[in-house]
XYZ file of C-alpha atoms in Angstrom:
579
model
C -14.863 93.226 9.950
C -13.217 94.025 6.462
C -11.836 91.767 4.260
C -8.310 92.659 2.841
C -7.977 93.185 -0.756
C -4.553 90.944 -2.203
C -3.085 93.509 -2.857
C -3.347 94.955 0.984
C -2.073 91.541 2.048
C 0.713 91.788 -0.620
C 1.597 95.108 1.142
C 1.264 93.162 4.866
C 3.241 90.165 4.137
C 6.664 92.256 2.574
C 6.244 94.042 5.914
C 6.798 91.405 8.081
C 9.298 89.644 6.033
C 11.183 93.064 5.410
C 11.889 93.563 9.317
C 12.272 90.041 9.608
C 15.513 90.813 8.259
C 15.879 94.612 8.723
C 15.324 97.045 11.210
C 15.956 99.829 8.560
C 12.833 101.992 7.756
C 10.592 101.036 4.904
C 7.753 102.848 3.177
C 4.586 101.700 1.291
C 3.173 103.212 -1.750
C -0.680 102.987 -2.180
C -2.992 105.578 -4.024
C -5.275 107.862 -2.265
C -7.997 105.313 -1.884
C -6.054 102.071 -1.489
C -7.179 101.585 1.913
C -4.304 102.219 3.441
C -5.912 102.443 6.943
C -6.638 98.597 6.637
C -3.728 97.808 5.938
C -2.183 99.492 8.670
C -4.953 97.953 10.950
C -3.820 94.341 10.287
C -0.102 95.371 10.851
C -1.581 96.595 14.161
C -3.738 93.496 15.002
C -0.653 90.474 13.972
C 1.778 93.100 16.256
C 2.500 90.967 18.978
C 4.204 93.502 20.717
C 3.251 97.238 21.761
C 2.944 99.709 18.503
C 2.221 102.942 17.891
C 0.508 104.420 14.863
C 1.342 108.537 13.809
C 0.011 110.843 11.606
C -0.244 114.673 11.483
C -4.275 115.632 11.809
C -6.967 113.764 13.837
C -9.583 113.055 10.639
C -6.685 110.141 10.035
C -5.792 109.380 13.805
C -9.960 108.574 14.072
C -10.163 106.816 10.817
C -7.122 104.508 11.337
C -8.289 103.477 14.913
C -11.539 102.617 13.874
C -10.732 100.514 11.320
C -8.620 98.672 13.541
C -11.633 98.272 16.261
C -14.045 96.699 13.526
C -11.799 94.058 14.518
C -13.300 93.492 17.629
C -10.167 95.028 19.396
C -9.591 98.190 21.421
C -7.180 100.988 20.561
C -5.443 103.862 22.793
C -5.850 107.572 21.081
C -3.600 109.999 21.668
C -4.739 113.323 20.238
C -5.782 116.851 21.830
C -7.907 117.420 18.847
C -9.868 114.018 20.100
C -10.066 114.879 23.459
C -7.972 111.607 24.221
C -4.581 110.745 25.712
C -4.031 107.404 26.675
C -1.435 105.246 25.874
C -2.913 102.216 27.751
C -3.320 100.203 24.873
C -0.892 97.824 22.934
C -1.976 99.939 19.864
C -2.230 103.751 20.225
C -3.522 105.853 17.351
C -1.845 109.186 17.885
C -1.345 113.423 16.220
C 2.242 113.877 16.034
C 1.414 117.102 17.353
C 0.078 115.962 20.642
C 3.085 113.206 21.341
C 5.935 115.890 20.290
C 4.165 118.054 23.153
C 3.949 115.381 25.650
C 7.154 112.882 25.389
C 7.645 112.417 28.932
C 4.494 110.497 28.461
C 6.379 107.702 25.821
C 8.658 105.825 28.773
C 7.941 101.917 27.846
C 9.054 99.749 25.097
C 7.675 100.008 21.529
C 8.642 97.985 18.575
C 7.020 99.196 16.010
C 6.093 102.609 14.495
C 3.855 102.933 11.488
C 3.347 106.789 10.043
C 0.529 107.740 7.394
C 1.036 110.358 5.039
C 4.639 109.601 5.824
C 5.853 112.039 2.811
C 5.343 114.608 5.428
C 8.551 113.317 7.442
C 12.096 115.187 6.886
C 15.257 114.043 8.486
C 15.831 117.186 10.534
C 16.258 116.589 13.850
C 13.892 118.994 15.388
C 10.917 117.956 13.740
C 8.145 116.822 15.375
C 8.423 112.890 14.109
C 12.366 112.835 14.939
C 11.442 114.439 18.487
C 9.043 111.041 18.829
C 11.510 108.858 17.189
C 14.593 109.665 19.060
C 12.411 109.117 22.307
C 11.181 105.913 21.378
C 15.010 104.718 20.722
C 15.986 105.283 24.032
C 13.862 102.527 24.905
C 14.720 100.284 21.961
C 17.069 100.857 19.877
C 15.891 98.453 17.145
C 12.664 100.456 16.599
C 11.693 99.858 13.743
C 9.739 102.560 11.395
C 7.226 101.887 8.751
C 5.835 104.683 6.601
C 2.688 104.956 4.294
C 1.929 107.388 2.053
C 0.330 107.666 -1.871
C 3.125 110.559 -2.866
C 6.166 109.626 -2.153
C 7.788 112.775 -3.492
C 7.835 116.277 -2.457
C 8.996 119.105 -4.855
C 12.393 120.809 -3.549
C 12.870 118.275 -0.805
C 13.064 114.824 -3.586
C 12.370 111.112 -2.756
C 11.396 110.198 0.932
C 13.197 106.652 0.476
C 16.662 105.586 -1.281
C 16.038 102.224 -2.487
C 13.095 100.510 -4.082
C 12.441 96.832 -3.996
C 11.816 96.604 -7.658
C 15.849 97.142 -7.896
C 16.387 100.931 -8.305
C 17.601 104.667 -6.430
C 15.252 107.293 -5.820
C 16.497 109.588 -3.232
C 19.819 109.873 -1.551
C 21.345 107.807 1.414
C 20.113 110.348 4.018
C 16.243 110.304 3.108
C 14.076 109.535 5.761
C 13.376 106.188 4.789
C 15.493 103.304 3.477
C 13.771 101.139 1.164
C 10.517 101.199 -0.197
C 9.287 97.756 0.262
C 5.587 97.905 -1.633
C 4.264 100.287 -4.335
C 0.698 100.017 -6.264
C 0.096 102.214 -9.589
C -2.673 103.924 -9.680
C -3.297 102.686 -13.429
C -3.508 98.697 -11.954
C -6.459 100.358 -9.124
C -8.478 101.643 -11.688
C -8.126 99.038 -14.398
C -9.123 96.748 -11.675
C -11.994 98.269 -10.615
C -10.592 99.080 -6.768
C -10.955 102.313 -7.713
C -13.477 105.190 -9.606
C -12.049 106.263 -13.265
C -11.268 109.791 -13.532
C -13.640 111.284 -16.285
C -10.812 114.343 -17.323
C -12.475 117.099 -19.219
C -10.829 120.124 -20.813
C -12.750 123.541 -19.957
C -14.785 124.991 -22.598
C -14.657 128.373 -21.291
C -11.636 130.824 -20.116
C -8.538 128.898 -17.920
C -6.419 131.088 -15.994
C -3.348 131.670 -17.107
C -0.833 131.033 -14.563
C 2.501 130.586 -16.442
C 3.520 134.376 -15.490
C 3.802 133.304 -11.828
C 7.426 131.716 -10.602
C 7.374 129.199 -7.868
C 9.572 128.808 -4.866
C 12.084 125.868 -4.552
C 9.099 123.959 -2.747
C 6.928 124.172 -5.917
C 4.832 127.192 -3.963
C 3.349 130.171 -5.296
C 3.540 133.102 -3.559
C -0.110 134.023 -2.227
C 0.372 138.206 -2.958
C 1.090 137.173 -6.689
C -1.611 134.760 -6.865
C -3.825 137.547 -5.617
C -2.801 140.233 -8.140
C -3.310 138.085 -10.883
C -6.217 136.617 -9.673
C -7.774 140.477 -9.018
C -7.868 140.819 -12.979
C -9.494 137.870 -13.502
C -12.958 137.918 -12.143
C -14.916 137.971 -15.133
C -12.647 134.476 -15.564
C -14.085 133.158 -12.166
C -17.831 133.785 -12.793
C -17.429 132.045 -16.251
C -15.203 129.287 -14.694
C -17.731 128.675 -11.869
C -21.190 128.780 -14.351
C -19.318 126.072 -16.123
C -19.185 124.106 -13.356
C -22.344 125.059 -11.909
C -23.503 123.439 -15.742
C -21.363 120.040 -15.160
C -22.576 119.310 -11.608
C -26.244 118.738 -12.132
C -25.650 115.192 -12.797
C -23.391 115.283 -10.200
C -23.882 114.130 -5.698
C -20.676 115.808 -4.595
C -18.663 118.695 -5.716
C -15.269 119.582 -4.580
C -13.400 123.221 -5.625
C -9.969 123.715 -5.058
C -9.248 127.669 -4.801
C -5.740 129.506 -5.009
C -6.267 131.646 -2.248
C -8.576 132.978 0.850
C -9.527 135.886 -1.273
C -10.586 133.695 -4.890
C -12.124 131.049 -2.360
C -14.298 133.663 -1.089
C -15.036 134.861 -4.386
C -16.131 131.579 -5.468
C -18.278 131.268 -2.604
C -20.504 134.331 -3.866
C -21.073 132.835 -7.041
C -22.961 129.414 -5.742
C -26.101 128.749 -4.266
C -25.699 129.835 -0.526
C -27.592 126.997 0.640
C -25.533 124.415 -0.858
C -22.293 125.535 -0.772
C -19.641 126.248 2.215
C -15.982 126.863 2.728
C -13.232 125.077 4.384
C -9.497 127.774 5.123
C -6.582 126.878 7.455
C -8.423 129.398 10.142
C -11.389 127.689 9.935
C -12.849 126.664 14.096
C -12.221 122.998 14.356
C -15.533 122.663 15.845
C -16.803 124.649 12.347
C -14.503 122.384 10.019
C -16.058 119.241 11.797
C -19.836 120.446 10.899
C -19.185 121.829 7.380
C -17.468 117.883 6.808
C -20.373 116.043 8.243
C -22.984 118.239 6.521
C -20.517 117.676 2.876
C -20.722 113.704 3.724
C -24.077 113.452 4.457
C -24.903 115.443 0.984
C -26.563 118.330 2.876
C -24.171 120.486 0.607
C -23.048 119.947 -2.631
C -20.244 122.303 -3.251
C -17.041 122.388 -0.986
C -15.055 125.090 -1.475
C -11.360 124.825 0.039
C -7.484 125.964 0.191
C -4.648 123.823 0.440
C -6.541 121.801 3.744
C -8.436 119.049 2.386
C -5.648 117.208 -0.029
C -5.229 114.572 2.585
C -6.830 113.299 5.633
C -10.383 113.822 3.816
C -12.735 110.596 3.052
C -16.129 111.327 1.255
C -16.357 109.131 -1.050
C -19.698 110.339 -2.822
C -17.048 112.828 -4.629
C -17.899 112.449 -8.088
C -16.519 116.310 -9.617
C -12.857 117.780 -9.115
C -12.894 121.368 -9.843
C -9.475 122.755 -9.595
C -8.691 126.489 -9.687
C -5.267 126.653 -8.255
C -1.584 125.786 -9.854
C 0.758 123.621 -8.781
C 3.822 122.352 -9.663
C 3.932 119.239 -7.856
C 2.909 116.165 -9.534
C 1.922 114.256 -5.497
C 0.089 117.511 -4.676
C -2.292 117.276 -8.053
C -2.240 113.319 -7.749
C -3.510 114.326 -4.149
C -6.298 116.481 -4.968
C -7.889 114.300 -8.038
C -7.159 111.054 -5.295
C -10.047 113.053 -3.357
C -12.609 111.892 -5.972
C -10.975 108.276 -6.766
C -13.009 106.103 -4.275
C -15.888 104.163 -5.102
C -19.280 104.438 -3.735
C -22.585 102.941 -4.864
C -23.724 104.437 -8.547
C -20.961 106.078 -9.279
C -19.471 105.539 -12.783
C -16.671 108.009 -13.155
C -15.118 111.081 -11.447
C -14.938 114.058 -13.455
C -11.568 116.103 -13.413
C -11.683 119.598 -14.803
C -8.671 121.513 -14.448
C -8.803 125.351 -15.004
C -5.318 126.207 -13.960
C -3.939 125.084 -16.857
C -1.847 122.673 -14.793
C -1.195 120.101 -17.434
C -0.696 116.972 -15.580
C -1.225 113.260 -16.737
C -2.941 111.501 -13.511
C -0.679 108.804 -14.391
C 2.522 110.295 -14.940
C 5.209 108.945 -13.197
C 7.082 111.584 -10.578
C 10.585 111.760 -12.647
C 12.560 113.333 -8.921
C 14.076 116.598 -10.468
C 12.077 119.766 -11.391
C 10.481 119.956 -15.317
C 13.619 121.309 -17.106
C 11.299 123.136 -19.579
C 7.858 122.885 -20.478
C 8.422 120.793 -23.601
C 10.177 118.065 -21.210
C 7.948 114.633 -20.658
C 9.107 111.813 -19.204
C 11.320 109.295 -21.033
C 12.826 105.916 -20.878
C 16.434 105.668 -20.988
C 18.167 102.324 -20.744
C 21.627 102.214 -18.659
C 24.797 101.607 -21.410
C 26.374 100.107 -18.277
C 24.110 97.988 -16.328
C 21.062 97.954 -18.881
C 18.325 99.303 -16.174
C 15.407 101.299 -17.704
C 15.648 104.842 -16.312
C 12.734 107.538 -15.969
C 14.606 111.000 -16.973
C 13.136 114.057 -18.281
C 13.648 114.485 -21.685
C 12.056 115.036 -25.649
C 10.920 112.820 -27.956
C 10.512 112.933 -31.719
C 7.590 112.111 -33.713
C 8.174 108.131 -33.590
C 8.465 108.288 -29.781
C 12.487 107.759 -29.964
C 14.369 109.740 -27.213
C 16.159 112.450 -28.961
C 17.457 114.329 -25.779
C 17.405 113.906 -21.859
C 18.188 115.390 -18.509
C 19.255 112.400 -16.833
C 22.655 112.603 -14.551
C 23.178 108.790 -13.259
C 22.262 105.677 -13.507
C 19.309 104.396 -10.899
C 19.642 101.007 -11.361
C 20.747 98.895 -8.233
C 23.738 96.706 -8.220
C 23.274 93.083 -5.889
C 26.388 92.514 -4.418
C 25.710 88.596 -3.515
C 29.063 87.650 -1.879
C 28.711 90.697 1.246
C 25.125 90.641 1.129
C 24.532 94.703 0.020
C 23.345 96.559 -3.041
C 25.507 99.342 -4.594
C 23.511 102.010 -6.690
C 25.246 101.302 -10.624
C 28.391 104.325 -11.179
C 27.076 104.884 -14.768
C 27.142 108.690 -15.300
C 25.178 110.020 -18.088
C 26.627 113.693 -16.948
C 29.317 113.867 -14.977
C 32.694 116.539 -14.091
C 35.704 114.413 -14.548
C 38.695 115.143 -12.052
C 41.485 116.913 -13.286
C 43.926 114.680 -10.713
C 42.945 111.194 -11.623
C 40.125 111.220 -14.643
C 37.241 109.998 -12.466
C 33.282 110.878 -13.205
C 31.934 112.654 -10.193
C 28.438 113.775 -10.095
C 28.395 117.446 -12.079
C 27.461 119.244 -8.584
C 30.600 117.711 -6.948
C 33.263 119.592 -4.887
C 35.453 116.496 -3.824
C 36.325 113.514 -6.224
C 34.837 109.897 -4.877
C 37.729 108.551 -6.147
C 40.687 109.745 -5.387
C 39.451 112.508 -2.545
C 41.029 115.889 -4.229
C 39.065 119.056 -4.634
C 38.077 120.122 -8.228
C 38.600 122.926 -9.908
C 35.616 125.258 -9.814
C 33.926 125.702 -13.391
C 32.839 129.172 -12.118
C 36.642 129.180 -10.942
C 38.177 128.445 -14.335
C 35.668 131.267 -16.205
C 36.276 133.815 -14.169
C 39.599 133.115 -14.537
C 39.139 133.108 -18.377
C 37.181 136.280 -18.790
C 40.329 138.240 -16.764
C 42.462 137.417 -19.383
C 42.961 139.282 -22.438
C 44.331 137.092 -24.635
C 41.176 134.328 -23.879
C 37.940 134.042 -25.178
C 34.577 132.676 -23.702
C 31.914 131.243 -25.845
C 28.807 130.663 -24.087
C 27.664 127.911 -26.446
C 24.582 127.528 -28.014
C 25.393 124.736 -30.966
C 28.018 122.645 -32.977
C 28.871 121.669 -36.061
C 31.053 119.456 -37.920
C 32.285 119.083 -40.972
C 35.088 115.973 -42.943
C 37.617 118.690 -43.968
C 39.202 115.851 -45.020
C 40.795 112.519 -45.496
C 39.271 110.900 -41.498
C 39.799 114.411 -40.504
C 36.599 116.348 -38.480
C 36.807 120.102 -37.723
C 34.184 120.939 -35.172
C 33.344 124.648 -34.676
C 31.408 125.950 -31.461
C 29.225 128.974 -31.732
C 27.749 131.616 -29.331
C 25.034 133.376 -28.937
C 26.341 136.379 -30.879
C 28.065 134.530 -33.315
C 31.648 134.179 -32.375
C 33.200 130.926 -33.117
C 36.370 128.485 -32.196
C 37.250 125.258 -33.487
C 39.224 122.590 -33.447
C 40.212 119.335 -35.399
C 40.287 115.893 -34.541
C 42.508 113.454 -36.600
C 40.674 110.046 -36.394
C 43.788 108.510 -38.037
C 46.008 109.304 -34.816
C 45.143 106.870 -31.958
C 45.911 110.155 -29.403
C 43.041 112.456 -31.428
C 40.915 109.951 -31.639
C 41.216 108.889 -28.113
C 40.573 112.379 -27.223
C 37.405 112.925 -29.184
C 35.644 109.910 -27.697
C 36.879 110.813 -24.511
C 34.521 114.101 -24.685
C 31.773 112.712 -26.802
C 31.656 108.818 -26.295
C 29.300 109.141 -23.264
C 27.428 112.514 -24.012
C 24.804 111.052 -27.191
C 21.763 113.555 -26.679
C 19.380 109.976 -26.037
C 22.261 108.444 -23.728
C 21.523 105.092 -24.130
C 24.626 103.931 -25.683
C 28.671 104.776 -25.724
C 29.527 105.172 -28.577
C 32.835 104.207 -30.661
C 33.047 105.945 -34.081
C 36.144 104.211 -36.316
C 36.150 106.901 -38.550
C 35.458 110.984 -39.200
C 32.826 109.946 -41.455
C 30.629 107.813 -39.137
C 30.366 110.887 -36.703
C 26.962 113.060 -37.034
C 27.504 115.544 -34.640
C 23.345 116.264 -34.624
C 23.179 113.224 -32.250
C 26.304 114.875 -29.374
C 25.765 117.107 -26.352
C 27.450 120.490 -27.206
C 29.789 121.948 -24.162
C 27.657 124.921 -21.739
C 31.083 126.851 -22.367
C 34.071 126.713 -24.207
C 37.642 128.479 -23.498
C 40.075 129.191 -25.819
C 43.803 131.149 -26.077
C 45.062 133.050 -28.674
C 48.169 131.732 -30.052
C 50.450 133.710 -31.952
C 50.486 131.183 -35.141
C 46.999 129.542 -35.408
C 45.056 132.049 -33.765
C 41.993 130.379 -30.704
C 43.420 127.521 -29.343
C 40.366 125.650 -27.545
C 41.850 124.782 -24.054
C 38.743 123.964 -22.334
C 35.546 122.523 -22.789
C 32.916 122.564 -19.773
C 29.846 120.662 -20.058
C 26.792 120.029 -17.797
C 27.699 122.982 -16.277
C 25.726 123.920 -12.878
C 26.825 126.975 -11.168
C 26.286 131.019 -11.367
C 27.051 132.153 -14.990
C 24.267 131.404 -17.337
C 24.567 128.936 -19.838
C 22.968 129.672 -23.779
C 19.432 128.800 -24.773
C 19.911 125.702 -26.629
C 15.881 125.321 -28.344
């Protein structure tokens, strides 16, 4: 019988009193380590009515049911990979895999459905866990959906919930889950001794340089490139693996995370044969099962593996991360260092040596949008409307002020008392204004929320542009200003090959000065104020977003006329290299 940490009962008791009042789904956040399976197992044993517990490989499916039997209580399993399928119980531990196949099998009432490793759930309708779902609803239509996962995030796909209970958006309306109802950092585990510091080491010897290679919209490199690169870099490997043949002497359990088949086996050749084996997707089950015992039970000492043993995987003598791969996901490398997080008796630290050059902070918060460039970290940016602290990309200077982000709205979360709902805050820190009725839509918008018309297409209006021949296109890269004078600003836009247009803003006409705050006001580089300048003077353009593009006529008196100004542009036509 285990005894639930506080915060595991913290996570327990928002459950019940979340779908007390909601049958919308809900998600909890723990770190690899947490215990989530004992939490789950407590859900299970207060259910008072049938429940079914999912997840997508049977290491989990076995762990979660036997934590819920050192209750005293017995569980159905339903998993080919277990040899079971019974559904008997009021709790059955269950492989998505094995229900999806077999849903004629699901024909009673269920109220409750709680996934692990829930980040592996997408809304499409053919899935595997929407096949399930959608069966289950026929027989209760109030089914309600719990989630559990310690990476909420996945790179090209975004957030797996919209709302979180501290008061702020993540992803979108359609995500698979509503509301994230409990989250844990893994700072607060560690600092409270629930789980093992990570002992991070740079590499003294030779990293591999993947920065060449270009990853897909799902944060994957292609295996052929990894390969090719890779092939060039043996004399890398051997001195990457005698380093960590030199760190692990002190150390029980060692695990290596490869690129590919090919490096893993390469790896392989360079450790001692009888302490060392190798884990690949086409590894036999039956295999797989041994080479895990034998790892646990500290026969070997060195597991070598690709891409199969990020989740699922509980050894918790782990005391050495070796990773050899790159990633771009922040949940995948929070997933493979989580491997070496839990505590077990001696152990001190984990140590964390990364020789992919993959540059993460263990702790860094998952900002939802892809790095903009590699000088990007993540920054605090506080809402001019509603005052909510926002995560964005962005830079900072040497004091730690934000000079610049990549933030586009606000993710603060309005209460609406009065009708009992919560309305994500409209503040728009880059937005495409409609040309009908002056409203901010969201810069990738076709349609304005407000009044309903389509926009005009910025690719549209440059295309148009560049057909003319009496119109000119700068593809900006900066601005300037200058007091030319008495409260009078010129400000001159430059491109990349030096052509220029200007303009000039009167701040002693009400209608000039209108229009300059109109296109500035909002756009400060740190966005965390509007600002209202009373006269040319007060205005240091160093601190304003510059336009992507900027169209101008040629008039027969003054010569370029600016006309248009597009900013936070996003669509074919490249925009200038601002750095």
């Amino acid at each position: 019988m285990y005894t639930l940490r506080p915060y595991q009962k913290e996570a327990v008791e928002n459950t019940i009193i979340h779908f007390r009042k909601s049958s919308k789904p809900a998600v909890i956040v723990l770190p690899t380590g947490a215990g989530k399976s004992l939490v789950i197992a407590e859900l299970a044993r207060v259910a008072k009515r049938k429940i079914l517990v999912l997840t997508h490989v049977k290491e989990l499916v076995e762990q979660n049911a036997q934590k819920y039997e050192s209750y005293g209580l017995k569980a159905s399993v339903f998993s080919a990979g277990l040899n079971k399928k019974d559904l008997d119980q009021q709790v059955t531990f269950a492989s998505v895999q094995s229900l999806a196949r077999n849903l004629e099998q699901l024909n009673t009432f269920y109220s409750l459905v709680i996934i692990d490793e829930c980040h592996r759930v997408s809304g499409e309708e053919d899935s595997q866990y929407m096949q399930v779902m959608k069966r289950l609803k026929t027989f209760n239509e109030n089914l309600k959906i719990l989630g559990l996962t310690a990476t909420p995030y996945r790179l090209g796909l975004g957030w797996i919930y919209h709302e979180h209970y501290h008061g702020f958006v993540r992803g979108d309306k359609e995500s698979p889950f509503n509301k994230c109802i409990y989250e844990l950092p893994l700072r607060y585990m560690i600092s409270n001794e629930y789980l093992t510091p990570p002992k991070k080491v740079d590499p003294a010897v030779e990293n591999y340089d993947f920065s060449a290679l270009k990853p897909d919209s799902l944060g994957r490199f292609s295996e052929s490139d990894m390969n090719s690169l890779l092939s060039s870099h043996t004399r890398a490997t051997k001195s990457i693996i005698d380093h960590v043949l030199s760190e692990s002497h002190s150390r029980k359990g060692v695990m290596i995370f490869a690129a590919t088949v090919l490096h893993a086996k390469e790896i392989v050749r360079y450790l001692p044969c009888d302490e060392t084996e190798l884990v690949i997707g086409d590894t036999d089950n039956k295999q797989r099962d041994d080479i895990i015992t034998k790892f646990k039970n500290k026969e070997i000492k060195f597991l070598v593996n690709v891409s199969v043993l990020t989740t699922g995987f509980d050894a918790p003598h782990v005391d050495f991360i070796a990773i050899l791969r790159p990633t771009e996901s922040v949940s995948l490398y929070q997933q493979i260092v989580g491997r070496g997080l839990r505590l077990d008796t001696g152990k001190k630290d984990c140590l964390v040596i990364d020789y992919a050059g993959n540059d993460f902070d263990l702790f860094y918060p998952e900002v939802g949008s892809v790095k903009p460039n590699p000088d990007s970290e993540p920054v605090q940016v506080l809402c001019p409307g509603c005052g909510f602290a926002n995560t964005f990309w962005g830079k900072l200077d040497e004091q730690g002020k934000v000079v610049e982000h990549f933030g586009r709205r606000c993710q603060g979360i309005l209460e609406n008392e009065a009708e009992g709902e919560s309305l994500q805050c409209d503040y728009r820190f880059r937005f495409k204004e409609c040309d009908h009725c002056g409203a901010e839509n969201d810069i990738a918008a076709r349609q304005c929320h407000s009044c309903g018309e389509i926009m005009a297409d910025p690719d549209d209006k440059l295309r148009d542009a560049l057909n003319l021949k009496n119109a000119l296109v700068l593809r900006c890269s900066g601005m300037t200003a200058e007091v030319i004078k008495s409260n009078v600003l010129k400000v001159s836009y430059f491109d990349e090959d030096g052509a220029e247009a200007s303009e000039v803003y009167d701040f002693s006409n009400k209608g000039s000065k209108f229009y300059f705050h109109k296109n500035f006001a909002k756009r400060l580089k740190s966005g965390e104020q509007v600002n209202n300048w009373k006269s040319a003077n007060d205005v240091d353009i160093t601190l304003l977003t510059a336009p992507d593009f900027v169209i101008a006529k040629q008039h027969k008196k003054y010569g370029w006329q600016i006309v248009e100004k597009i900013f936070d542009y996003k669509g074919g036509f490249r925009v200038a290299d601002k750095s």
